[in-house]
Amino acid sequence: TGAAERCVLTFLFLVACESSKIPAESAHYTVTAAADPEEGTYSDTFEYYLSFDASSALIYIGEDAFARGTVSGCDVTYQSVVVGQDTDGGSVKWQLNGQASIESADGDPCVDGDDDWAGTEWFEIVASEDEAIPVGQTYDLVTNGSFVGFTE
C-alpha cells in the first residue's frame, strides 16, 4: 500500500469514530478521488455532503464531518484537522486540503463537461519521524463527481 492510500484509509477510520448528523438541506455529491497516475493507482468513491451557512461549509463523508471550508460563488475550499498515524518508520502527521468547483443548486453552469463536482485534494505531511515521508511532501488526488440531491 502506498503512502497516499495509507493516509486515506487512516483518515476514514478516524472520521468513522466521530459521528455527527448531516443537517437537512445539505447538498449530496458522489465523488471519486483518484491519484495522479505518476503517484500511484489509488481510486475510491465517497458520498460527500455539504452543509452551507452563508460563505462557510461543513463537509461530511457519509454521516461523518471531516472538513470545514469556505464557499465563493461556485468554488469551495476545505481543510481537515491534522491527523497523526504511525508508520514503520515512525510517526507521521498530515492534513487534507481540497478545492472544487461545484454546480450550484439554481442550475448555473459552474463545471465543464458532465461532472457536477471537479477539483483536487492533497494530503500534506506536516510532521514526520519517517525518513521516507518528509515534511512538506504532498499526495495529490483529482476529484470528480455528480450531484445526487438534497437531504431532507
PDB file of N, CA, C and O in Angstrom, residues 42-118:
ATOM      1  N   TYR A  42      -4.261   4.712  -6.695  1.00  0.00           N
ATOM      2  CA  TYR A  42      -5.372   4.840  -5.761  1.00  0.00           C
ATOM      3  C   TYR A  42      -6.597   5.467  -6.429  1.00  0.00           C
ATOM      4  O   TYR A  42      -6.501   6.449  -7.153  1.00  0.00           O
ATOM      5  N   SER A  43      -7.760   4.910  -6.156  1.00  0.00           N
ATOM      6  CA  SER A  43      -9.028   5.493  -6.582  1.00  0.00           C
ATOM      7  C   SER A  43     -10.115   4.968  -5.647  1.00  0.00           C
ATOM      8  O   SER A  43     -10.146   3.777  -5.341  1.00  0.00           O
ATOM      9  N   ASP A  44     -10.995   5.864  -5.187  1.00  0.00           N
ATOM     10  CA  ASP A  44     -12.101   5.450  -4.335  1.00  0.00           C
ATOM     11  C   ASP A  44     -13.231   6.443  -4.505  1.00  0.00           C
ATOM     12  O   ASP A  44     -13.014   7.596  -4.876  1.00  0.00           O
ATOM     13  N   THR A  45     -14.452   5.988  -4.233  1.00  0.00           N
ATOM     14  CA  THR A  45     -15.640   6.826  -4.370  1.00  0.00           C
ATOM     15  C   THR A  45     -16.265   7.034  -2.994  1.00  0.00           C
ATOM     16  O   THR A  45     -16.365   6.098  -2.200  1.00  0.00           O
ATOM     17  N   PHE A  46     -16.675   8.277  -2.728  1.00  0.00           N
ATOM     18  CA  PHE A  46     -17.216   8.668  -1.436  1.00  0.00           C
ATOM     19  C   PHE A  46     -18.524   9.422  -1.623  1.00  0.00           C
ATOM     20  O   PHE A  46     -18.765  10.024  -2.669  1.00  0.00           O
ATOM     21  N   GLU A  47     -19.339   9.424  -0.585  1.00  0.00           N
ATOM     22  CA  GLU A  47     -20.549  10.233  -0.552  1.00  0.00           C
ATOM     23  C   GLU A  47     -20.224  11.486   0.256  1.00  0.00           C
ATOM     24  O   GLU A  47     -19.974  11.400   1.454  1.00  0.00           O
ATOM     25  N   TYR A  48     -20.165  12.643  -0.416  1.00  0.00           N
ATOM     26  CA  TYR A  48     -19.889  13.923   0.235  1.00  0.00           C
ATOM     27  C   TYR A  48     -21.211  14.655   0.435  1.00  0.00           C
ATOM     28  O   TYR A  48     -22.072  14.645  -0.440  1.00  0.00           O
ATOM     29  N   TYR A  49     -21.340  15.310   1.589  1.00  0.00           N
ATOM     30  CA  TYR A  49     -22.492  16.159   1.876  1.00  0.00           C
ATOM     31  C   TYR A  49     -21.964  17.520   2.296  1.00  0.00           C
ATOM     32  O   TYR A  49     -21.089  17.597   3.159  1.00  0.00           O
ATOM     33  N   LEU A  50     -22.477  18.573   1.707  1.00  0.00           N
ATOM     34  CA  LEU A  50     -22.066  19.927   2.042  1.00  0.00           C
ATOM     35  C   LEU A  50     -23.218  20.656   2.710  1.00  0.00           C
ATOM     36  O   LEU A  50     -24.311  20.750   2.146  1.00  0.00           O
ATOM     37  N   SER A  51     -22.953  21.136   3.912  1.00  0.00           N
ATOM     38  CA  SER A  51     -23.921  21.937   4.655  1.00  0.00           C
ATOM     39  C   SER A  51     -23.412  23.371   4.620  1.00  0.00           C
ATOM     40  O   SER A  51     -22.290  23.644   5.043  1.00  0.00           O
ATOM     41  N   PHE A  52     -24.227  24.285   4.105  1.00  0.00           N
ATOM     42  CA  PHE A  52     -23.808  25.664   3.916  1.00  0.00           C
ATOM     43  C   PHE A  52     -24.390  26.577   4.989  1.00  0.00           C
ATOM     44  O   PHE A  52     -25.529  26.416   5.412  1.00  0.00           O
ATOM     45  N   ASP A  53     -23.586  27.553   5.414  1.00  0.00           N
ATOM     46  CA  ASP A  53     -24.033  28.611   6.314  1.00  0.00           C
ATOM     47  C   ASP A  53     -23.357  29.886   5.821  1.00  0.00           C
ATOM     48  O   ASP A  53     -22.186  30.119   6.126  1.00  0.00           O
ATOM     49  N   ALA A  54     -24.084  30.648   5.010  1.00  0.00           N
ATOM     50  CA  ALA A  54     -23.536  31.836   4.344  1.00  0.00           C
ATOM     51  C   ALA A  54     -22.335  31.404   3.503  1.00  0.00           C
ATOM     52  O   ALA A  54     -22.481  30.560   2.635  1.00  0.00           O
ATOM     53  N   SER A  55     -21.138  31.923   3.787  1.00  0.00           N
ATOM     54  CA  SER A  55     -19.967  31.565   2.979  1.00  0.00           C
ATOM     55  C   SER A  55     -19.146  30.430   3.593  1.00  0.00           C
ATOM     56  O   SER A  55     -18.060  30.118   3.122  1.00  0.00           O
ATOM     57  N   SER A  56     -19.681  29.790   4.632  1.00  0.00           N
ATOM     58  CA  SER A  56     -18.991  28.662   5.271  1.00  0.00           C
ATOM     59  C   SER A  56     -19.638  27.348   4.856  1.00  0.00           C
ATOM     60  O   SER A  56     -20.823  27.300   4.555  1.00  0.00           O
ATOM     61  N   ALA A  57     -18.844  26.296   4.865  1.00  0.00           N
ATOM     62  CA  ALA A  57     -19.361  24.955   4.553  1.00  0.00           C
ATOM     63  C   ALA A  57     -18.759  23.957   5.524  1.00  0.00           C
ATOM     64  O   ALA A  57     -17.596  24.056   5.900  1.00  0.00           O
ATOM     65  N   LEU A  58     -19.596  23.014   5.938  1.00  0.00           N
ATOM     66  CA  LEU A  58     -19.128  21.866   6.706  1.00  0.00           C
ATOM     67  C   LEU A  58     -19.310  20.681   5.775  1.00  0.00           C
ATOM     68  O   LEU A  58     -20.387  20.498   5.202  1.00  0.00           O
ATOM     69  N   ILE A  59     -18.255  19.907   5.583  1.00  0.00           N
ATOM     70  CA  ILE A  59     -18.277  18.822   4.614  1.00  0.00           C
ATOM     71  C   ILE A  59     -18.225  17.493   5.353  1.00  0.00           C
ATOM     72  O   ILE A  59     -17.418  17.294   6.257  1.00  0.00           O
ATOM     73  N   TYR A  60     -19.102  16.594   4.956  1.00  0.00           N
ATOM     74  CA  TYR A  60     -19.227  15.277   5.554  1.00  0.00           C
ATOM     75  C   TYR A  60     -18.865  14.223   4.513  1.00  0.00           C
ATOM     76  O   TYR A  60     -19.124  14.401   3.330  1.00  0.00           O
ATOM     77  N   ILE A  61     -18.279  13.125   4.970  1.00  0.00           N
ATOM     78  CA  ILE A  61     -18.186  11.897   4.169  1.00  0.00           C
ATOM     79  C   ILE A  61     -19.157  10.948   4.849  1.00  0.00           C
ATOM     80  O   ILE A  61     -19.004  10.639   6.026  1.00  0.00           O
ATOM     81  N   GLY A  62     -20.165  10.512   4.110  1.00  0.00           N
ATOM     82  CA  GLY A  62     -21.205   9.705   4.730  1.00  0.00           C
ATOM     83  C   GLY A  62     -21.848  10.518   5.829  1.00  0.00           C
ATOM     84  O   GLY A  62     -22.234  11.661   5.618  1.00  0.00           O
ATOM     85  N   GLU A  63     -21.952   9.970   7.023  1.00  0.00           N
ATOM     86  CA  GLU A  63     -22.563  10.664   8.164  1.00  0.00           C
ATOM     87  C   GLU A  63     -21.556  11.455   8.997  1.00  0.00           C
ATOM     88  O   GLU A  63     -21.930  12.096   9.971  1.00  0.00           O
ATOM     89  N   ASP A  64     -20.279  11.409   8.632  1.00  0.00           N
ATOM     90  CA  ASP A  64     -19.236  11.947   9.487  1.00  0.00           C
ATOM     91  C   ASP A  64     -18.632  13.243   8.964  1.00  0.00           C
ATOM     92  O   ASP A  64     -18.179  13.316   7.824  1.00  0.00           O
ATOM     93  N   ALA A  65     -18.610  14.279   9.813  1.00  0.00           N
ATOM     94  CA  ALA A  65     -17.965  15.542   9.464  1.00  0.00           C
ATOM     95  C   ALA A  65     -16.475  15.298   9.283  1.00  0.00           C
ATOM     96  O   ALA A  65     -15.854  14.601  10.076  1.00  0.00           O
ATOM     97  N   PHE A  66     -15.912  15.838   8.192  1.00  0.00           N
ATOM     98  CA  PHE A  66     -14.476  15.633   8.007  1.00  0.00           C
ATOM     99  C   PHE A  66     -13.710  16.888   7.648  1.00  0.00           C
ATOM    100  O   PHE A  66     -12.490  16.903   7.743  1.00  0.00           O
ATOM    101  N   ALA A  67     -14.376  17.966   7.242  1.00  0.00           N
ATOM    102  CA  ALA A  67     -13.630  19.175   6.886  1.00  0.00           C
ATOM    103  C   ALA A  67     -14.531  20.398   6.991  1.00  0.00           C
ATOM    104  O   ALA A  67     -15.748  20.300   6.881  1.00  0.00           O
ATOM    105  N   ARG A  68     -13.889  21.531   7.194  1.00  0.00           N
ATOM    106  CA  ARG A  68     -14.570  22.823   7.164  1.00  0.00           C
ATOM    107  C   ARG A  68     -14.018  23.600   5.986  1.00  0.00           C
ATOM    108  O   ARG A  68     -12.856  23.436   5.629  1.00  0.00           O
ATOM    109  N   GLY A  69     -14.869  24.439   5.417  1.00  0.00           N
ATOM    110  CA  GLY A  69     -14.408  25.194   4.274  1.00  0.00           C
ATOM    111  C   GLY A  69     -15.146  26.493   4.078  1.00  0.00           C
ATOM    112  O   GLY A  69     -15.985  26.886   4.889  1.00  0.00           O
ATOM    113  N   THR A  70     -14.811  27.146   2.979  1.00  0.00           N
ATOM    114  CA  THR A  70     -15.460  28.386   2.590  1.00  0.00           C
ATOM    115  C   THR A  70     -15.969  28.244   1.166  1.00  0.00           C
ATOM    116  O   THR A  70     -15.428  27.473   0.363  1.00  0.00           O
ATOM    117  N   VAL A  71     -17.016  29.010   0.880  1.00  0.00           N
ATOM    118  CA  VAL A  71     -17.639  28.977  -0.436  1.00  0.00           C
ATOM    119  C   VAL A  71     -17.589  30.375  -1.025  1.00  0.00           C
ATOM    120  O   VAL A  71     -17.880  31.361  -0.339  1.00  0.00           O
ATOM    121  N   SER A  72     -17.220  30.443  -2.295  1.00  0.00           N
ATOM    122  CA  SER A  72     -17.222  31.705  -3.027  1.00  0.00           C
ATOM    123  C   SER A  72     -17.753  31.416  -4.416  1.00  0.00           C
ATOM    124  O   SER A  72     -17.076  30.760  -5.217  1.00  0.00           O
ATOM    125  N   GLY A  73     -18.980  31.838  -4.672  1.00  0.00           N
ATOM    126  CA  GLY A  73     -19.609  31.539  -5.958  1.00  0.00           C
ATOM    127  C   GLY A  73     -19.765  30.041  -6.114  1.00  0.00           C
ATOM    128  O   GLY A  73     -20.403  29.384  -5.291  1.00  0.00           O
ATOM    129  N   CYS A  74     -19.159  29.488  -7.153  1.00  0.00           N
ATOM    130  CA  CYS A  74     -19.240  28.048  -7.436  1.00  0.00           C
ATOM    131  C   CYS A  74     -18.103  27.258  -6.803  1.00  0.00           C
ATOM    132  O   CYS A  74     -18.026  26.040  -6.964  1.00  0.00           O
ATOM    133  N   ASP A  75     -17.192  27.938  -6.114  1.00  0.00           N
ATOM    134  CA  ASP A  75     -15.980  27.282  -5.625  1.00  0.00           C
ATOM    135  C   ASP A  75     -16.019  27.064  -4.121  1.00  0.00           C
ATOM    136  O   ASP A  75     -16.444  27.940  -3.359  1.00  0.00           O
ATOM    137  N   VAL A  76     -15.574  25.898  -3.703  1.00  0.00           N
ATOM    138  CA  VAL A  76     -15.461  25.569  -2.287  1.00  0.00           C
ATOM    139  C   VAL A  76     -14.019  25.141  -2.021  1.00  0.00           C
ATOM    140  O   VAL A  76     -13.414  24.422  -2.817  1.00  0.00           O
ATOM    141  N   THR A  77     -13.438  25.653  -0.934  1.00  0.00           N
ATOM    142  CA  THR A  77     -12.119  25.217  -0.471  1.00  0.00           C
ATOM    143  C   THR A  77     -12.314  24.672   0.937  1.00  0.00           C
ATOM    144  O   THR A  77     -13.149  25.168   1.694  1.00  0.00           O
ATOM    145  N   TYR A  78     -11.543  23.634   1.295  1.00  0.00           N
ATOM    146  CA  TYR A  78     -11.753  22.988   2.585  1.00  0.00           C
ATOM    147  C   TYR A  78     -10.468  22.387   3.113  1.00  0.00           C
ATOM    148  O   TYR A  78      -9.505  22.184   2.374  1.00  0.00           O
ATOM    149  N   GLN A  79     -10.483  22.115   4.445  1.00  0.00           N
ATOM    150  CA  GLN A  79      -9.310  21.583   5.118  1.00  0.00           C
ATOM    151  C   GLN A  79      -9.757  20.742   6.306  1.00  0.00           C
ATOM    152  O   GLN A  79     -10.660  21.124   7.046  1.00  0.00           O
ATOM    153  N   SER A  80      -9.102  19.597   6.481  1.00  0.00           N
ATOM    154  CA  SER A  80      -9.380  18.736   7.632  1.00  0.00           C
ATOM    155  C   SER A  80      -8.503  19.158   8.807  1.00  0.00           C
ATOM    156  O   SER A  80      -7.628  20.009   8.670  1.00  0.00           O
ATOM    157  N   VAL A  81      -8.734  18.534   9.954  1.00  0.00           N
ATOM    158  CA  VAL A  81      -7.824  18.703  11.081  1.00  0.00           C
ATOM    159  C   VAL A  81      -6.535  17.947  10.770  1.00  0.00           C
ATOM    160  O   VAL A  81      -6.486  17.141   9.840  1.00  0.00           O
ATOM    161  N   VAL A  82      -5.495  18.192  11.554  1.00  0.00           N
ATOM    162  CA  VAL A  82      -4.250  17.432  11.408  1.00  0.00           C
ATOM    163  C   VAL A  82      -4.470  16.043  11.991  1.00  0.00           C
ATOM    164  O   VAL A  82      -5.016  15.890  13.082  1.00  0.00           O
ATOM    165  N   VAL A  83      -4.068  15.029  11.244  1.00  0.00           N
ATOM    166  CA  VAL A  83      -4.268  13.632  11.627  1.00  0.00           C
ATOM    167  C   VAL A  83      -2.897  12.981  11.813  1.00  0.00           C
ATOM    168  O   VAL A  83      -2.007  13.141  10.978  1.00  0.00           O
ATOM    169  N   GLY A  84      -2.738  12.233  12.903  1.00  0.00           N
ATOM    170  CA  GLY A  84      -1.490  11.522  13.147  1.00  0.00           C
ATOM    171  C   GLY A  84      -1.650  10.029  12.906  1.00  0.00           C
ATOM    172  O   GLY A  84      -2.735   9.477  13.091  1.00  0.00           O
ATOM    173  N   GLN A  85      -0.582   9.418  12.449  1.00  0.00           N
ATOM    174  CA  GLN A  85      -0.585   7.966  12.281  1.00  0.00           C
ATOM    175  C   GLN A  85       0.835   7.447  12.424  1.00  0.00           C
ATOM    176  O   GLN A  85       1.807   8.167  12.189  1.00  0.00           O
ATOM    177  N   ASP A  86       0.935   6.184  12.832  1.00  0.00           N
ATOM    178  CA  ASP A  86       2.234   5.530  12.940  1.00  0.00           C
ATOM    179  C   ASP A  86       2.530   4.763  11.664  1.00  0.00           C
ATOM    180  O   ASP A  86       1.644   4.123  11.107  1.00  0.00           O
ATOM    181  N   THR A  87       3.773   4.863  11.203  1.00  0.00           N
ATOM    182  CA  THR A  87       4.235   4.085  10.058  1.00  0.00           C
ATOM    183  C   THR A  87       5.382   3.209  10.536  1.00  0.00           C
ATOM    184  O   THR A  87       5.833   3.334  11.680  1.00  0.00           O
ATOM    185  N   ASP A  88       5.877   2.351   9.653  1.00  0.00           N
ATOM    186  CA  ASP A  88       7.021   1.509  10.016  1.00  0.00           C
ATOM    187  C   ASP A  88       8.245   2.358  10.353  1.00  0.00           C
ATOM    188  O   ASP A  88       9.083   1.941  11.145  1.00  0.00           O
ATOM    189  N   GLY A  89       8.326   3.580   9.781  1.00  0.00           N
ATOM    190  CA  GLY A  89       9.483   4.443  10.008  1.00  0.00           C
ATOM    191  C   GLY A  89       9.296   5.469  11.110  1.00  0.00           C
ATOM    192  O   GLY A  89      10.193   6.266  11.358  1.00  0.00           O
ATOM    193  N   GLY A  90       8.140   5.502  11.756  1.00  0.00           N
ATOM    194  CA  GLY A  90       7.887   6.469  12.827  1.00  0.00           C
ATOM    195  C   GLY A  90       6.553   7.166  12.644  1.00  0.00           C
ATOM    196  O   GLY A  90       5.784   6.873  11.740  1.00  0.00           O
ATOM    197  N   SER A  91       6.308   8.131  13.500  1.00  0.00           N
ATOM    198  CA  SER A  91       5.042   8.865  13.499  1.00  0.00           C
ATOM    199  C   SER A  91       5.004   9.892  12.366  1.00  0.00           C
ATOM    200  O   SER A  91       6.004  10.544  12.061  1.00  0.00           O
ATOM    201  N   VAL A  92       3.808  10.027  11.751  1.00  0.00           N
ATOM    202  CA  VAL A  92       3.592  10.995  10.676  1.00  0.00           C
ATOM    203  C   VAL A  92       2.296  11.747  10.971  1.00  0.00           C
ATOM    204  O   VAL A  92       1.323  11.160  11.431  1.00  0.00           O
ATOM    205  N   LYS A  93       2.291  13.062  10.711  1.00  0.00           N
ATOM    206  CA  LYS A  93       1.072  13.867  10.813  1.00  0.00           C
ATOM    207  C   LYS A  93       0.821  14.518   9.464  1.00  0.00           C
ATOM    208  O   LYS A  93       1.757  15.007   8.819  1.00  0.00           O
ATOM    209  N   TRP A  94      -0.458  14.483   9.057  1.00  0.00           N
ATOM    210  CA  TRP A  94      -0.808  15.039   7.748  1.00  0.00           C
ATOM    211  C   TRP A  94      -2.148  15.748   7.826  1.00  0.00           C
ATOM    212  O   TRP A  94      -2.901  15.593   8.784  1.00  0.00           O
ATOM    213  N   GLN A  95      -2.429  16.534   6.785  1.00  0.00           N
ATOM    214  CA  GLN A  95      -3.683  17.269   6.713  1.00  0.00           C
ATOM    215  C   GLN A  95      -4.186  17.243   5.279  1.00  0.00           C
ATOM    216  O   GLN A  95      -3.414  17.370   4.331  1.00  0.00           O
ATOM    217  N   LEU A  96      -5.501  17.047   5.141  1.00  0.00           N
ATOM    218  CA  LEU A  96      -6.141  17.050   3.832  1.00  0.00           C
ATOM    219  C   LEU A  96      -6.602  18.464   3.509  1.00  0.00           C
ATOM    220  O   LEU A  96      -7.202  19.137   4.344  1.00  0.00           O
ATOM    221  N   ASN A  97      -6.291  18.907   2.298  1.00  0.00           N
ATOM    222  CA  ASN A  97      -6.775  20.178   1.772  1.00  0.00           C
ATOM    223  C   ASN A  97      -7.489  19.882   0.469  1.00  0.00           C
ATOM    224  O   ASN A  97      -7.132  18.924  -0.235  1.00  0.00           O
ATOM    225  N   GLY A  98      -8.465  20.696   0.119  1.00  0.00           N
ATOM    226  CA  GLY A  98      -9.159  20.473  -1.139  1.00  0.00           C
ATOM    227  C   GLY A  98      -9.773  21.730  -1.686  1.00  0.00           C
ATOM    228  O   GLY A  98      -9.963  22.726  -0.974  1.00  0.00           O
ATOM    229  N   GLN A  99     -10.070  21.681  -2.962  1.00  0.00           N
ATOM    230  CA  GLN A  99     -10.795  22.755  -3.626  1.00  0.00           C
ATOM    231  C   GLN A  99     -11.579  22.121  -4.752  1.00  0.00           C
ATOM    232  O   GLN A  99     -11.147  21.143  -5.346  1.00  0.00           O
ATOM    233  N   ALA A 100     -12.760  22.667  -4.992  1.00  0.00           N
ATOM    234  CA  ALA A 100     -13.577  22.131  -6.084  1.00  0.00           C
ATOM    235  C   ALA A 100     -14.508  23.208  -6.596  1.00  0.00           C
ATOM    236  O   ALA A 100     -14.902  24.120  -5.867  1.00  0.00           O
ATOM    237  N   SER A 101     -14.861  23.081  -7.857  1.00  0.00           N
ATOM    238  CA  SER A 101     -15.954  23.841  -8.440  1.00  0.00           C
ATOM    239  C   SER A 101     -17.149  22.902  -8.418  1.00  0.00           C
ATOM    240  O   SER A 101     -17.027  21.734  -8.789  1.00  0.00           O
ATOM    241  N   ILE A 102     -18.286  23.425  -7.974  1.00  0.00           N
ATOM    242  CA  ILE A 102     -19.481  22.589  -7.874  1.00  0.00           C
ATOM    243  C   ILE A 102     -20.629  23.280  -8.593  1.00  0.00           C
ATOM    244  O   ILE A 102     -20.703  24.515  -8.640  1.00  0.00           O
ATOM    245  N   GLU A 103     -21.518  22.481  -9.163  1.00  0.00           N
ATOM    246  CA  GLU A 103     -22.721  23.028  -9.775  1.00  0.00           C
ATOM    247  C   GLU A 103     -23.595  23.606  -8.679  1.00  0.00           C
ATOM    248  O   GLU A 103     -23.784  22.997  -7.635  1.00  0.00           O
ATOM    249  N   SER A 104     -24.122  24.780  -8.929  1.00  0.00           N
ATOM    250  CA  SER A 104     -24.984  25.405  -7.932  1.00  0.00           C
ATOM    251  C   SER A 104     -26.384  24.816  -7.998  1.00  0.00           C
ATOM    252  O   SER A 104     -26.792  24.244  -9.006  1.00  0.00           O
ATOM    253  N   ALA A 105     -27.111  24.956  -6.929  1.00  0.00           N
ATOM    254  CA  ALA A 105     -28.465  24.410  -6.836  1.00  0.00           C
ATOM    255  C   ALA A 105     -29.408  25.073  -7.831  1.00  0.00           C
ATOM    256  O   ALA A 105     -30.380  24.478  -8.260  1.00  0.00           O
ATOM    257  N   ASP A 106     -29.108  26.324  -8.218  1.00  0.00           N
ATOM    258  CA  ASP A 106     -30.012  27.017  -9.146  1.00  0.00           C
ATOM    259  C   ASP A 106     -29.709  26.693 -10.607  1.00  0.00           C
ATOM    260  O   ASP A 106     -30.323  27.258 -11.506  1.00  0.00           O
ATOM    261  N   GLY A 107     -28.777  25.770 -10.842  1.00  0.00           N
ATOM    262  CA  GLY A 107     -28.511  25.307 -12.198  1.00  0.00           C
ATOM    263  C   GLY A 107     -27.516  26.131 -12.988  1.00  0.00           C
ATOM    264  O   GLY A 107     -27.297  25.876 -14.172  1.00  0.00           O
ATOM    265  N   ASP A 108     -26.892  27.148 -12.357  1.00  0.00           N
ATOM    266  CA  ASP A 108     -25.872  27.903 -13.079  1.00  0.00           C
ATOM    267  C   ASP A 108     -24.730  26.973 -13.459  1.00  0.00           C
ATOM    268  O   ASP A 108     -24.270  26.177 -12.636  1.00  0.00           O
ATOM    269  N   PRO A 109     -24.267  27.034 -14.723  1.00  0.00           N
ATOM    270  CA  PRO A 109     -23.173  26.150 -15.139  1.00  0.00           C
ATOM    271  C   PRO A 109     -21.847  26.597 -14.512  1.00  0.00           C
ATOM    272  O   PRO A 109     -21.389  27.695 -14.750  1.00  0.00           O
ATOM    273  N   CYS A 110     -21.290  25.744 -13.668  1.00  0.00           N
ATOM    274  CA  CYS A 110     -20.040  26.072 -12.975  1.00  0.00           C
ATOM    275  C   CYS A 110     -18.921  25.084 -13.293  1.00  0.00           C
ATOM    276  O   CYS A 110     -17.757  25.356 -13.026  1.00  0.00           O
ATOM    277  N   VAL A 111     -19.279  23.925 -13.818  1.00  0.00           N
ATOM    278  CA  VAL A 111     -18.301  22.879 -14.084  1.00  0.00           C
ATOM    279  C   VAL A 111     -18.422  22.480 -15.551  1.00  0.00           C
ATOM    280  O   VAL A 111     -19.524  22.233 -16.039  1.00  0.00           O
ATOM    281  N   ASP A 112     -17.281  22.436 -16.247  1.00  0.00           N
ATOM    282  CA  ASP A 112     -17.290  21.998 -17.646  1.00  0.00           C
ATOM    283  C   ASP A 112     -17.565  20.507 -17.733  1.00  0.00           C
ATOM    284  O   ASP A 112     -17.167  19.738 -16.851  1.00  0.00           O
ATOM    285  N   GLY A 113     -18.235  20.087 -18.794  1.00  0.00           N
ATOM    286  CA  GLY A 113     -18.477  18.665 -19.012  1.00  0.00           C
ATOM    287  C   GLY A 113     -19.676  18.161 -18.241  1.00  0.00           C
ATOM    288  O   GLY A 113     -20.543  18.928 -17.806  1.00  0.00           O
ATOM    289  N   ASP A 114     -19.713  16.849 -18.033  1.00  0.00           N
ATOM    290  CA  ASP A 114     -20.854  16.201 -17.395  1.00  0.00           C
ATOM    291  C   ASP A 114     -20.791  16.195 -15.875  1.00  0.00           C
ATOM    292  O   ASP A 114     -21.781  15.879 -15.216  1.00  0.00           O
ATOM    293  N   ASP A 115     -19.635  16.505 -15.286  1.00  0.00           N
ATOM    294  CA  ASP A 115     -19.499  16.452 -13.828  1.00  0.00           C
ATOM    295  C   ASP A 115     -20.193  17.625 -13.157  1.00  0.00           C
ATOM    296  O   ASP A 115     -20.337  18.708 -13.733  1.00  0.00           O
ATOM    297  N   ASP A 116     -20.609  17.412 -11.915  1.00  0.00           N
ATOM    298  CA  ASP A 116     -21.169  18.466 -11.075  1.00  0.00           C
ATOM    299  C   ASP A 116     -20.176  18.899 -10.002  1.00  0.00           C
ATOM    300  O   ASP A 116     -20.421  19.871  -9.286  1.00  0.00           O
ATOM    301  N   TRP A 117     -19.090  18.154  -9.869  1.00  0.00           N
ATOM    302  CA  TRP A 117     -18.021  18.425  -8.900  1.00  0.00           C
ATOM    303  C   TRP A 117     -16.710  18.156  -9.627  1.00  0.00           C
ATOM    304  O   TRP A 117     -16.508  17.074 -10.188  1.00  0.00           O
ATOM    305  N   ALA A 118     -15.808  19.128  -9.635  1.00  0.00           N
ATOM    306  CA  ALA A 118     -14.495  18.936 -10.262  1.00  0.00           C
ATOM    307  C   ALA A 118     -13.464  19.681  -9.424  1.00  0.00           C
ATOM    308  O   ALA A 118     -13.590  20.892  -9.204  1.00  0.00           O
TER     309      ALA A 118
END
